[in-house]
Structure formats: structure tokens, C-alpha cells
XYZ file of C-alpha atoms in Angstrom:
466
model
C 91.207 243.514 5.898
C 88.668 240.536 6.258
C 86.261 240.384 9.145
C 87.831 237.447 10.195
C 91.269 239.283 10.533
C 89.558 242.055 12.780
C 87.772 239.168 15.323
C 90.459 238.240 18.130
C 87.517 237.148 20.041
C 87.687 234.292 17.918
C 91.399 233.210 18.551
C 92.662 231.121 21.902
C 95.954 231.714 24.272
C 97.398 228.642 25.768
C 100.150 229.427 28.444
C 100.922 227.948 31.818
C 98.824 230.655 34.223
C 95.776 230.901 31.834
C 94.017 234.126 32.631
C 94.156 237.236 29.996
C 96.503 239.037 31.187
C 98.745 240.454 28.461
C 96.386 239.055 25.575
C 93.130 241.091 26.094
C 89.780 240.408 27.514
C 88.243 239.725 24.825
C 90.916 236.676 24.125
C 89.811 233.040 25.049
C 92.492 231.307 27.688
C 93.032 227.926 28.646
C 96.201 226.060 30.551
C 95.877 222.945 28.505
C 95.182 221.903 25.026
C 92.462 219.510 26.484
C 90.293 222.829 27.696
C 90.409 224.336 24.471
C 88.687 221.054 23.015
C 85.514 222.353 24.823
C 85.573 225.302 22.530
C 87.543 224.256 19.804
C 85.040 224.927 17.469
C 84.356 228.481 18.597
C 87.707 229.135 17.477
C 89.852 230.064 14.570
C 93.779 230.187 15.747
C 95.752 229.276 18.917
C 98.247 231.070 20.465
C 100.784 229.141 22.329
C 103.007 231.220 24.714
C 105.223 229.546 27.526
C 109.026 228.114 27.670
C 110.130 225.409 25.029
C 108.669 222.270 27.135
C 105.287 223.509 27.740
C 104.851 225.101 23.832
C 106.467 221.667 23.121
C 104.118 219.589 25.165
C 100.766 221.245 24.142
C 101.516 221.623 20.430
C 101.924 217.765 20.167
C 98.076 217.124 22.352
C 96.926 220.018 20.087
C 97.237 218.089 17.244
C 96.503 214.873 18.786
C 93.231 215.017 19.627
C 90.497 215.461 16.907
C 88.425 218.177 17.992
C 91.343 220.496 17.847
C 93.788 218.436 15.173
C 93.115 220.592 12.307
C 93.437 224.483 13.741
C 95.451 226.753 12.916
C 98.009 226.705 15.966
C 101.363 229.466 16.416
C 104.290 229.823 18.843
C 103.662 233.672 20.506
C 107.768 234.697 20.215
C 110.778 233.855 18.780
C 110.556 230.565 15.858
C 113.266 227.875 16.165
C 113.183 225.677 13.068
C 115.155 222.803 14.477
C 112.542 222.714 18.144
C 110.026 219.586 18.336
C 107.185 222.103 18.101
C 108.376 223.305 14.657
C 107.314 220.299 12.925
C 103.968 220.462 14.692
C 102.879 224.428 14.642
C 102.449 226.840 12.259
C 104.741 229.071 12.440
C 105.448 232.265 15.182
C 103.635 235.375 16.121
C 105.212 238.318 17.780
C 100.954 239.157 19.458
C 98.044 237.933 19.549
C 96.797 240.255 17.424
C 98.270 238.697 14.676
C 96.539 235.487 14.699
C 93.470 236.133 12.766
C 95.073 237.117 10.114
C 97.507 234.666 9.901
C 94.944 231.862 10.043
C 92.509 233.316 7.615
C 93.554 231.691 4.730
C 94.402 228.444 6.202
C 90.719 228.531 7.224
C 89.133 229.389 4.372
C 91.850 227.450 1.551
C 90.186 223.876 1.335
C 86.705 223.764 2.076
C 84.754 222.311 4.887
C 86.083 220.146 7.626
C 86.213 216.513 7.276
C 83.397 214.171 8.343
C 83.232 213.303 11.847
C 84.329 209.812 10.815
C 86.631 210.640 9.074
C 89.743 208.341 9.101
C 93.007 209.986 10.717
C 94.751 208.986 7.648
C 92.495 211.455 5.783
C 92.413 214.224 8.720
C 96.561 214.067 8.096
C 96.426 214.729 4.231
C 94.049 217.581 5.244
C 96.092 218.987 7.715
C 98.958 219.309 4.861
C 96.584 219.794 2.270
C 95.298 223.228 3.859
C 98.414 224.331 4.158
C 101.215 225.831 1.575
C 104.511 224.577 2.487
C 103.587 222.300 5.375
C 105.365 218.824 5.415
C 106.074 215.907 7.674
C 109.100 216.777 8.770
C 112.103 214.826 11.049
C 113.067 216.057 14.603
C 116.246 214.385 15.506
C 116.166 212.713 18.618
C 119.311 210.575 19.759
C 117.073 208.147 21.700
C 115.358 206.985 18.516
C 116.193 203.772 16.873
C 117.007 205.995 13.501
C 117.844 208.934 15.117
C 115.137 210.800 13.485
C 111.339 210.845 14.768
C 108.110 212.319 12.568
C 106.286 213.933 15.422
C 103.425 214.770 13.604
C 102.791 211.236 12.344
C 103.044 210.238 16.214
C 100.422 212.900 17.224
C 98.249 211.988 14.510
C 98.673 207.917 13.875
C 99.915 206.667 17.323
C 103.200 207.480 19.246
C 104.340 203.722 19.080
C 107.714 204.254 17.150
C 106.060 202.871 13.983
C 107.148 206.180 11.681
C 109.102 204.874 8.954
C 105.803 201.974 8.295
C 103.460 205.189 8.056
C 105.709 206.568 6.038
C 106.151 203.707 3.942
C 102.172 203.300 4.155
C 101.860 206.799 3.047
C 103.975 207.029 -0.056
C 102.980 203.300 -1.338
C 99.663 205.083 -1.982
C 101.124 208.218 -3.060
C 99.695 210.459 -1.040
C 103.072 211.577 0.124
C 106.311 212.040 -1.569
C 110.283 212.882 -0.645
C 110.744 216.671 -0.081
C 113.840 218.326 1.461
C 116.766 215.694 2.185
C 117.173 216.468 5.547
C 119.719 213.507 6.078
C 121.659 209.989 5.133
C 122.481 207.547 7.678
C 123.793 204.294 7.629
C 121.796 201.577 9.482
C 122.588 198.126 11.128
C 121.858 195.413 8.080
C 120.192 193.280 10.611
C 118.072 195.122 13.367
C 118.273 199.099 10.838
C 118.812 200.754 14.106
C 121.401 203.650 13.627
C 123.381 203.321 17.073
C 126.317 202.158 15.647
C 130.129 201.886 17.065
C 132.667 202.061 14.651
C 135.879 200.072 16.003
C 139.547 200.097 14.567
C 140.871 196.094 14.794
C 143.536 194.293 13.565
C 142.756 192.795 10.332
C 144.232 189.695 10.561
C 142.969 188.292 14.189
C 140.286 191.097 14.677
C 141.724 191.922 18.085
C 140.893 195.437 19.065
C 144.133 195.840 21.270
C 146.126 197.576 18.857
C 147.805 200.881 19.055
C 149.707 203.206 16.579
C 153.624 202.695 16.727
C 156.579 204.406 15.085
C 158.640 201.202 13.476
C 162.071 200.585 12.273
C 163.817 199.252 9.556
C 166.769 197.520 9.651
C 169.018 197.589 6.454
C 171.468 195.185 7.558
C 168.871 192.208 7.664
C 165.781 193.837 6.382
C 163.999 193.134 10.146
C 161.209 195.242 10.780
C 159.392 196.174 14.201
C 158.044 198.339 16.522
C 160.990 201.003 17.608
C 160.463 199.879 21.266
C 161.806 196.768 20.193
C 164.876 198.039 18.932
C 165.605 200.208 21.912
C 168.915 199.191 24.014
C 169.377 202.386 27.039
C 170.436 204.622 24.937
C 171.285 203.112 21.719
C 169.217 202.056 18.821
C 170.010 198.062 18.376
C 168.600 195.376 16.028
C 166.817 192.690 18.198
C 167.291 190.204 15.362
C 170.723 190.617 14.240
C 172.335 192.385 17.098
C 173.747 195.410 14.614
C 173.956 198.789 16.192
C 172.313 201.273 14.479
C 173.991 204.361 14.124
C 172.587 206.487 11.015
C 169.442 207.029 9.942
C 169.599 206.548 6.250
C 172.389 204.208 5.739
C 171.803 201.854 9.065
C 168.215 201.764 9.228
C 164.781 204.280 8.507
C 161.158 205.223 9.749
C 158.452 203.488 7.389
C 155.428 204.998 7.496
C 153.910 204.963 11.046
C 152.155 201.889 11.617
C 150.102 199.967 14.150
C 150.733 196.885 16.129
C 148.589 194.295 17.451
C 148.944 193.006 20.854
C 146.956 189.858 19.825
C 149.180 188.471 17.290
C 152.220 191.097 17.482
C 151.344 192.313 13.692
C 152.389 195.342 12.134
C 149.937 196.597 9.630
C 149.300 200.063 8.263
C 146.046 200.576 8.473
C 143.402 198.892 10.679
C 140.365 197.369 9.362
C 137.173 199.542 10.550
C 134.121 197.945 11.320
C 130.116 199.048 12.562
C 129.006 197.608 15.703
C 125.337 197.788 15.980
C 124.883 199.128 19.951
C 121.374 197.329 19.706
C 121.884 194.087 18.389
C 125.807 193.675 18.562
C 126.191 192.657 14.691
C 129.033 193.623 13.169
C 129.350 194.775 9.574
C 131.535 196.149 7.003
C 130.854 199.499 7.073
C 130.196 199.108 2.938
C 127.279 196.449 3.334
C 125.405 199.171 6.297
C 122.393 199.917 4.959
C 121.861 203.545 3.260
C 118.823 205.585 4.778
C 117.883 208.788 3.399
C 115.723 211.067 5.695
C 113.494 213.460 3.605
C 110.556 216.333 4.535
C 107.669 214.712 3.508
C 104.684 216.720 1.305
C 101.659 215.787 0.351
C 100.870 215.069 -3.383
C 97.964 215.947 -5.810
C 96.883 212.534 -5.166
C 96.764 213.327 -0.876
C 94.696 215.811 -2.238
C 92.406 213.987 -3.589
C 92.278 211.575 -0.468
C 92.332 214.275 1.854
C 88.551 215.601 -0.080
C 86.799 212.513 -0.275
C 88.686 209.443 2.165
C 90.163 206.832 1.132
C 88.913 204.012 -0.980
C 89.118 200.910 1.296
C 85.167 201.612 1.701
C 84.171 201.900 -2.113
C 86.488 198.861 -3.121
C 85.311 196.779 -0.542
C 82.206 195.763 -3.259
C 84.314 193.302 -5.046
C 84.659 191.446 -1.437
C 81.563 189.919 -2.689
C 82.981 187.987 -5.176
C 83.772 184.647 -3.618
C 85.572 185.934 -1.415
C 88.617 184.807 1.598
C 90.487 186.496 4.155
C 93.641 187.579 2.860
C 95.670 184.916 5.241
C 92.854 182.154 3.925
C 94.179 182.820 0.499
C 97.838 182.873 1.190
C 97.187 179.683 2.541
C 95.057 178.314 -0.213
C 98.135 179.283 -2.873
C 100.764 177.155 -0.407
C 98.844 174.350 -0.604
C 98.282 174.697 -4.185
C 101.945 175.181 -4.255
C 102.401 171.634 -2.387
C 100.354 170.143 -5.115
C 102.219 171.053 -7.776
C 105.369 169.928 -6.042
C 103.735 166.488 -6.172
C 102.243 166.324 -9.481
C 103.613 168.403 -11.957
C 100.866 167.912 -14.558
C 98.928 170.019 -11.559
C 98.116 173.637 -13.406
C 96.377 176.636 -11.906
C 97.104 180.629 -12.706
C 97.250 183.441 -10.186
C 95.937 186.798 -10.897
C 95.686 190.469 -9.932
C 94.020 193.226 -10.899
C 94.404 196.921 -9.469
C 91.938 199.634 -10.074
C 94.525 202.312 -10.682
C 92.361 205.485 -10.645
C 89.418 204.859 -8.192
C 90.444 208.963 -6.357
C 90.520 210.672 -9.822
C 87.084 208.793 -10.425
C 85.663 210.306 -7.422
C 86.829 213.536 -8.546
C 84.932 213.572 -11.256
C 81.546 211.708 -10.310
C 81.122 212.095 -6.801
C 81.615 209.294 -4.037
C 77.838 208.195 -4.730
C 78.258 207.483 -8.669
C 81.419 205.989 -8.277
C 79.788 203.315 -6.159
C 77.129 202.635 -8.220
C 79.647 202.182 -10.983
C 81.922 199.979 -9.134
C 78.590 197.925 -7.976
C 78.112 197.432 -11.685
C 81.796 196.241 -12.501
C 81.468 193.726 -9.905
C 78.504 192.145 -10.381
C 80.121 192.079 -14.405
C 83.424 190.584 -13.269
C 81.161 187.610 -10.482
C 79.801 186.835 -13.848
C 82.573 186.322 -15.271
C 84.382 184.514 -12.177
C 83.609 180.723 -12.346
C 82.385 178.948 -8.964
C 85.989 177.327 -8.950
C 87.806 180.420 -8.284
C 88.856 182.227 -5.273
C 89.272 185.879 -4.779
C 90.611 188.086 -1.950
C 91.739 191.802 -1.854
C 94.851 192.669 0.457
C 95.010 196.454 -0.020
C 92.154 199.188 -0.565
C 92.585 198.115 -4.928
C 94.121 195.102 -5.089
C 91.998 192.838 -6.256
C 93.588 188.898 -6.270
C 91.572 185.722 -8.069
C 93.496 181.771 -8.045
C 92.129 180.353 -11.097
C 92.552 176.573 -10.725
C 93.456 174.306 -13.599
C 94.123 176.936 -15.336
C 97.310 177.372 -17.892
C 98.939 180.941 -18.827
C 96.539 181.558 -21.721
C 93.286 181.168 -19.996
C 94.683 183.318 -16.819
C 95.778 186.327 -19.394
C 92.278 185.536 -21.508
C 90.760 186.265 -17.999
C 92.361 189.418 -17.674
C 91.671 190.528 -21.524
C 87.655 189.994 -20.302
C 88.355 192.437 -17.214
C 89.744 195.325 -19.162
C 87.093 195.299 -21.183
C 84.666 194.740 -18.729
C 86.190 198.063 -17.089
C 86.352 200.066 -20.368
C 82.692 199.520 -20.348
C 82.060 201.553 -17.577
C 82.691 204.353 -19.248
C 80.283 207.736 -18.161
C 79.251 210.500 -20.465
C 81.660 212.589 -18.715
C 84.630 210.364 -20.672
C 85.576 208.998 -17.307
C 85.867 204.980 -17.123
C 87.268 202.711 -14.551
C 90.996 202.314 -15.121
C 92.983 198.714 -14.046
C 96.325 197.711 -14.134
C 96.913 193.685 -14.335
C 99.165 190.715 -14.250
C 99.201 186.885 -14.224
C 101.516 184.022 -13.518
C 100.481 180.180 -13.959
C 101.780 178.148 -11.083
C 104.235 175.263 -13.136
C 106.391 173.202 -11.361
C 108.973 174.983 -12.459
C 107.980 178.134 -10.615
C 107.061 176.353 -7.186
C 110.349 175.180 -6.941
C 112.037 178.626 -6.795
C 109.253 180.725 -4.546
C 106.701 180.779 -2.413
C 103.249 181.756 -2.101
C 103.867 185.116 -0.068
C 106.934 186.090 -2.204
C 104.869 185.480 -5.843
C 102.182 188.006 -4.482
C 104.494 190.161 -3.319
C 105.997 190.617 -6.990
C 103.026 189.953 -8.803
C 101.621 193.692 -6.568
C 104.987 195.347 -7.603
C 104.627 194.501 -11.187
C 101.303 196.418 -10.998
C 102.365 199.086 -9.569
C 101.013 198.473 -5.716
């Protein structure tokens, strides 16, 4: 057994009394999660021991604030897989005596602890990274507009109900992807809040007063109705042509049981079943409600990458430098362009956008410091090759955008022939080179006229892959 294993002076109790009594002298104590953070780094494992609410409670400020984000934290008892602090601990511990060794290779599995600047994006991926088997997982909770919270992406990112755009945030990179299905829900199609009613109403005036009815038949002058309508004291009577009915069979039968509207007096079979949305009060088909999956999230090899050396927001920022705009600047630049062409169609300029697909693995392989220098170099390549005309912006930590004015389809993919190569020629000793993934659409009258600026982007990033 490792010396770390053997060293309980090195692990922390949090429980409601503090003090060591039952956990040894030798055993830090604290009553909050906020105490420990003055020793945190003393510290190799924590020991939560209390009812559900406190364990609850202190696992989520555990992993909320930085200093103690990253340990190595267990429930002392019994584990519940479907309790809040499930998707935030470790696992369970019948003693305290058992939390060395239990955190030893968590410790020691992915080298040293981030930078003290580190982003919490990257303090996330390296809180799954350093563990086998640990993913972002749901917690169902009624009161949430998708019935499903991520507790550990509100500890880490901001409890402000924003899951599902960290989530989206997340995977777009790839630093995530879909585990376990956990569930599938349908969602409002206008506010995708899951609080829905589902209501039985009459399908031809949508009334909801309607109630199941046993109905009769009548043979002798094929009337139909509700058999409450056909009653007479004792006696079974047609209401529309006055004809006793005597024998099931031969003076009248059952049809299949059917409902009746007190709107408009209909008989139907079935009713028509609609979703009302509890939030917004839409109503919807219960066939156009949108599908929503809920998945365990893991990290990738890629959030493995990130988690080791950041992410690359910093690095790419070098080719801001290139005559560069805000991203809303530019958007607003390519509407007016947009409003030009409307008005003269002999107008011509060509949108394009490059993304440097493989800036992690390059870090990988040189280091954080050469890949810099190497993307310096591209850059000050590609503002050669960027007239003074043209415009540039970058909206995501790769995504690299340049309006080319007057400029037709073949000059905007000529462009882009000039930045491949450009990118092959960065190519180290090591075989590694800077990678990019491109498109281009020139702006014709034609095209204005069936899109807009925002919306062009938007699939001009998807075609590359952003």
C-alpha cells in the first residue's frame, strides 16, 4: 500500500458538529465546505457525513468554489445513485479510513493542477478528465423548466438555469459527448419547457366538456344517441321516431362506447388529445412537441486535450490583428452589404471562413509556446495576403471570417486555395502543420433575396464543421 493510502492525516471530515469524534484525532474537521478552503490544499480527500440535505448542500459549495473544486470528495455511508449529491461526489465510503486510498489514484492520474487562471471551462474537463467513469450527469427536479438539471455544470459554470447552452457550448467544441440516455421528453414547440397538460377535447368545436357515454342505435330509423336520450321510466324509447325498443339485437344495439360533447352535442369515438404548455399556454399536437433526449455526459479525447493545456480563445486571438471588427460590427457590415446588392444587382462581394480545425492536437505536440509562434507566423502570412479592402472578424475561439468586397465566387475560393497553402507551410519537423477547414459564398442578388446576413454565417460555420 502507497504512503499516501496509510496518511489519514491528510484527508478532511465535513459533518454538521465538526469536532473528531468518531473519525480520529489525527483527522482534519470542518462544519462547512468554506473552512476546508483554508486548508484545501493540505488535503487529499473529503469525507462528507451528515443527513441527505447537509451532504447535499456541501457537496454542491465543495465543488463550487475553486480552491476545493477539484478534490477528491465521498459520501461516509450508504450511496444513492438517483440523490443530488451523486452527480456531484465521488462515490461512498463505509470510514474514514478508506479515503486515502480511494483518492490516490484520482490524485496522482493526470498530472499537476491547473493554473491558477485557469478558465472554469478547463477546471470542468479536468475534473472529468481525472476521473474514470465520471460524467455530467441529470438530477431530475420537477421544478425545472426540462425537468432535468446538470448540477455539476451549475456548481461549476453558474447556477442560472443556463444547462442545456453549456451543454450545447460543450459538445459544439467536442469536449463532451452523449453517454447513458437517461431520458426522452417532449417539450413545448414554442417556450421547450416540459410542463405540459395533455387535454381530451372534442374534435370538432375543441370544447373540453365532453364525457364518455354508452349510445344507442336505433334500427327502425337508423337514429343514433346517447342512451340517456333514449330513456322513457322504465322503457327504452326512440326520441326520434317514437318506436319502443324492446330487443337488443333486432330493435336496436350498443356501438362501441363513445363520447359526447356538451358544446355541440357530438358523438365521436375518440377525442382529439392535445399538449398544453403550463408555461406559456400554447397548445400543440402532441406529434409536432419537440423530442428531447437527456443523456450522461463524458468527456472526450479532445476535453482531454483542453482540460491539459486551456482552451484556444487565447492562441487564436493573433489573427484579431488582421483588420479586424467586433463580431456585431461585421454582422452589420454584411446587412448593409446585403442592402446594396438589393439595389444594384451588378453589386458583387464574397464572404469567407476559415476554421483552424486542429489548433489542441497542435499543442499536443509542440507545446503552447511553439504553437504561438507558429500561429504568429500564419498570420502575419495570411495580413499579407488580405488586401486593405477586406474585413475580418472571428466569432468563436477558430473561426476565422473575411468579407471580400467586389469580389465574384472565383476570386473568394482563389482566396481560400492561397490559405491552405499558406497553412500547409507551417509545417514543423515533427510532421505537424496547421490544419483548416474552409468555405465561401459570393453575395448575388439572387442569394440576398432569400437570407440574411446572420442566417448565411450561421450555415456558412455549419458547413465547416463549427
Amino acid at each position: 500500500m502507497s504512503s499516501i493510502a496509510l496518511d489519514v492525516s491528510r484527508v478532511a471530515v465535513l459533518s454538521p458538529g465538526g469536532g473528531n469524534v468518531g473519525h480520529g484525532t489525527s483527522v482534519r474537521t470542518a462544519t462547512t465546505a468554506e473552512e476546508l478552503a483554508g486548508f484545501a490544499d493540505r488535503i487529499v480527500a473529503v469525507g462528507i457525513d451528515g443527513d441527505d440535505d447537509y451532504v447535499n448542500d456541501q457537496a454542491y459549495r465543495l465543488r463550487q468554489q475553486p480552491e476545493t473544486t477539484l478534490l477528491p470528495a465521498f459520501r461516509i455511508g450508504t450511496w444513492d445513485d438517483d440523490a443530488y449529491s451523486a452527480t456531484l461526489l465521488d462515490g461512498a465510503v463505509r470510514a474514514v479510513s478508506e479515503l486515502p486510498g480511494r483518492a490516490e489514484q484520482i490524485v496522482a492520474s493526470d498530472g499537476p493542477p491547473p493554473e491558477a487562471d485557469a478558465s472554469r471551462e478547463q477546471v470542468l474537463l479536468r475534473l472529468l478528465a481525472e476521473r474514470d467513469g465520471m460524467t455530467i450527469r441529470p438530477w431530475r427536479d420537477w421544478r425545472a423548466a426540462t425537468i432535468y438539471r446538470y448540477p455539476l455544470l451549475e456548481a461549476l459554470l453558474g447556477d442560472d438555469g443556463e444547462s442545456t447552452d453549456w451543454l450545447r457550448f460543450f459538445s459544439g467544441r467536442e469536449w463532451i459527448a452523449p453517454a447513458r440516455l437517461v431520458d426522452r421528453l417532449r417539450l413545448c414547440s414554442s417556450c421547450r419547457t416540459a410542463h405540459l397538460i395533455f387535454v381530451d377535447r372534442c374534435p370538432d368545436c375543441t370544447a373540453i366538456d365532453i364525457e364518455r357515454t354508452k349510445t344507442i342505435h336505433c334500427f327502425g330509423c337508423g337514429h343514433v344517441a346517447p342512451q340517456s336520450r333514449f330513456e322513457s321510466g322504465n322503457l327504452l324509447v326512440c326520441p326520434n321516431c317514437s318506436t319502443r325498443l324492446r330487443h337488443i339485437g333486432s330493435d336496436y344495439d350498443r356501438p362501441l362506447e363513445s363520447y359526447h360533447c356538451h358544446g355541440c352535442h357530438r358523438l365521436f369515438v375518440e377525442p382529439e388529445v392535445v399538449a398544453r404548455c403550463a408555461a406559456c399556454a400554447e397548445i400543440t399536437a402532441p406529434e409536432d412537441l419537440v423530442v428531447h433526449p437527456v443523456h450522461d455526459y463524458a468527456v472526450t479525447a479532445r476535453g482531454r486535450l483542453a482540460a491539459r493545456h486551456g482552451s484556444m480563445g487565447e492562441l487564436a486571438s493573433i489573427l484579431d490583428e488582421i483588420n479586424y471588427l467586433t463580431p456585431d460590427a461585421f454582422v452589420e457590415l454584411l446587412r448593409w452589404q446585403f442592402s446594396v446588392i438589393r439595389r444594384y444587382e451588378d453589386a458583387r462581394a464574397s464572404l469567407a471562413v476559415i476554421r483552424l480545425s486542429n489548433l489542441i492536437e497542435t499543442v499536443e505536440s509542440l507545446g503552447r509556446s511553439r504553437t504561438a509562434i507558429l500561429l504568429q507566423g500564419f498570420a502575419e502570412q495570411l495580413q499579407a495576403l488580405v488586401r486593405d479592402s477586406d474585413l475580418c472578424t472571428r466569432t468563436d475561439e477558430n473561426l476565422f471570417w473575411v468579407f471580400l468586397p467586389q469580389t465574384q465566387s472565383e476570386g473568394g475560393h482563389g482566396f481560400l486555395k492561397r490559405v491552405h497553402e499558406l497553412a500547409r507551410a507551417t509545417e514543423q519537423p515533427e510532421g505537424v502543420a496547421l490544419e483548416c477547414v474552409s468555405a465561401a459564398r459570393e453575395l448575388t442578388a439572387g442569394l440576398v433575396e432569400h437570407t440574411d446576413a446572420q442566417t448565411l454565417m450561421n450555415e456558412l460555420a455549419a458547413e465547416v464543421g463549427a
